[in-house]
């Protein structure tokens, strides 16, 4: 979770409804729990996993997952679409 139990929220911004401007939000990587996300049409959680460099002294909870695999990152999303 984000500090203070915050949720990542994305909303379209713009002068008219036919024009959307997307805003980027930082999602912390290698968290144990999914980070809550919410948009106008979707609510759920996301986990961003990436392999730590071999020379890194810090540990990741996903080190065993990446061992023996070629991939360097993975994104998992779980949630539901809202009715509009």
Coordinates of N, CA, C and O in Angstrom, one line a residue, residues 10-51:
X10 N -6.8 8.0 -11.3 CA -6.5 8.6 -12.6 C -7.9 9.1 -13.1 O -8.9 8.4 -13.1
X11 N -7.9 10.4 -13.5 CA -9.1 11.0 -14.1 C -8.7 11.6 -15.4 O -7.6 12.1 -15.6
X12 N -9.6 11.7 -16.3 CA -9.4 12.4 -17.5 C -9.5 13.9 -17.3 O -10.4 14.3 -16.5
X13 N -8.7 14.7 -17.9 CA -8.7 16.1 -17.7 C -8.8 16.7 -19.1 O -8.1 16.3 -20.0
X14 N -9.6 17.7 -19.2 CA -9.7 18.4 -20.5 C -10.9 19.3 -20.6 O -11.8 19.2 -19.7
X15 N -10.9 20.1 -21.6 CA -12.0 21.1 -21.7 C -13.3 20.5 -22.2 O -14.4 20.9 -21.9
X16 N -13.2 19.4 -23.0 CA -14.4 18.8 -23.6 C -14.4 17.3 -23.3 O -13.3 16.7 -23.1
X17 N -15.5 16.7 -23.4 CA -15.6 15.3 -23.1 C -15.0 14.4 -24.2 O -14.8 13.2 -24.0
X18 N -14.8 15.0 -25.4 CA -14.3 14.2 -26.5 C -12.7 14.2 -26.5 O -12.1 13.6 -27.3
X19 N -12.1 14.9 -25.6 CA -10.7 15.0 -25.5 C -10.2 14.6 -24.1 O -10.6 15.2 -23.1
X20 N -9.4 13.6 -24.0 CA -8.8 13.1 -22.8 C -7.4 13.4 -22.7 O -6.6 13.2 -23.6
X21 N -6.9 13.8 -21.5 CA -5.5 14.0 -21.3 C -5.2 13.0 -20.1 O -5.8 13.1 -19.1
X22 N -4.3 12.1 -20.4 CA -3.9 11.2 -19.3 C -2.9 11.7 -18.4 O -2.0 12.4 -18.9
X23 N -3.0 11.4 -17.1 CA -2.0 11.8 -16.2 C -1.3 10.6 -15.6 O -1.9 9.6 -15.2
X24 N 0.1 10.6 -15.6 CA 0.8 9.5 -15.1 C 0.9 9.5 -13.6 O 1.0 10.6 -13.0
X25 N 0.9 8.4 -13.0 CA 1.1 8.2 -11.5 C 2.2 7.2 -11.3 O 2.3 6.2 -12.0
X26 N 3.0 7.4 -10.2 CA 4.0 6.5 -9.8 C 3.4 5.3 -9.1 O 2.6 5.5 -8.2
X27 N 3.7 4.1 -9.5 CA 3.3 2.9 -8.8 C 4.6 2.3 -8.2 O 5.5 1.9 -9.0
X28 N 4.7 2.2 -6.9 CA 5.9 1.6 -6.3 C 6.1 0.2 -6.7 O 5.1 -0.6 -6.7
X29 N 7.3 -0.2 -7.1 CA 7.6 -1.6 -7.5 C 7.9 -2.6 -6.3 O 8.2 -2.1 -5.2
X30 N 7.7 -3.8 -6.6 CA 8.1 -4.9 -5.7 C 7.4 -4.8 -4.4 O 8.0 -5.1 -3.3
X31 N 6.1 -4.4 -4.3 CA 5.3 -4.4 -3.1 C 4.8 -5.8 -2.8 O 4.6 -6.6 -3.7
X32 N 4.5 -6.1 -1.6 CA 4.0 -7.4 -1.2 C 2.5 -7.4 -1.6 O 2.0 -8.4 -2.1
X33 N 1.8 -6.4 -1.2 CA 0.3 -6.3 -1.5 C 0.1 -5.4 -2.8 O 0.9 -4.6 -3.1
X34 N -1.0 -5.7 -3.5 CA -1.3 -4.9 -4.7 C -1.6 -3.5 -4.3 O -2.1 -3.2 -3.2
X35 N -1.2 -2.5 -5.2 CA -1.4 -1.1 -4.9 C -2.8 -0.8 -5.5 O -3.1 -1.0 -6.7
X36 N -3.7 -0.2 -4.7 CA -5.0 0.1 -5.2 C -5.0 1.2 -6.3 O -4.2 2.1 -6.2
X37 N -5.7 0.9 -7.4 CA -5.8 1.9 -8.5 C -7.3 2.1 -8.8 O -8.2 1.2 -8.5
X38 N -7.6 3.3 -9.2 CA -9.0 3.6 -9.6 C -9.1 4.6 -10.7 O -8.3 5.6 -10.7
X39 N -9.9 4.4 -11.7 CA -10.2 5.3 -12.8 C -11.7 5.5 -12.8 O -12.4 5.0 -12.0
X40 N -12.1 6.3 -13.8 CA -13.5 6.5 -13.9 C -14.3 5.2 -14.3 O -15.4 5.1 -14.0
X41 N -13.6 4.3 -14.9 CA -14.2 3.1 -15.4 C -13.6 1.8 -14.8 O -14.1 0.7 -15.2
X42 N -12.6 1.8 -13.9 CA -12.0 0.6 -13.4 C -11.6 0.8 -12.0 O -11.1 1.9 -11.6
X43 N -11.7 -0.2 -11.2 CA -11.2 -0.2 -9.8 C -10.5 -1.6 -9.6 O -11.0 -2.6 -10.0
X44 N -9.4 -1.5 -8.9 CA -8.6 -2.7 -8.7 C -7.3 -2.5 -8.0 O -7.1 -1.5 -7.2
X45 N -6.4 -3.4 -8.3 CA -5.0 -3.3 -7.7 C -4.0 -3.8 -8.7 O -4.3 -4.5 -9.6
X46 N -2.8 -3.3 -8.5 CA -1.7 -3.6 -9.5 C -0.4 -3.9 -8.7 O -0.2 -3.4 -7.6
X47 N 0.3 -4.9 -9.2 CA 1.7 -5.2 -8.6 C 2.7 -5.0 -9.8 O 2.4 -5.6 -10.9
X48 N 3.7 -4.3 -9.6 CA 4.8 -4.1 -10.6 C 6.0 -4.8 -10.0 O 6.5 -4.4 -8.9
X49 N 6.4 -5.9 -10.7 CA 7.5 -6.7 -10.2 C 8.7 -6.5 -11.2 O 8.5 -6.5 -12.4
X50 N 9.9 -6.3 -10.6 CA 11.1 -6.3 -11.5 C 12.2 -7.0 -10.8 O 12.3 -7.0 -9.6
X51 N 13.1 -7.5 -11.7 CA 14.3 -8.2 -11.2 C 15.3 -7.2 -10.7 O 15.6 -6.2 -11.4

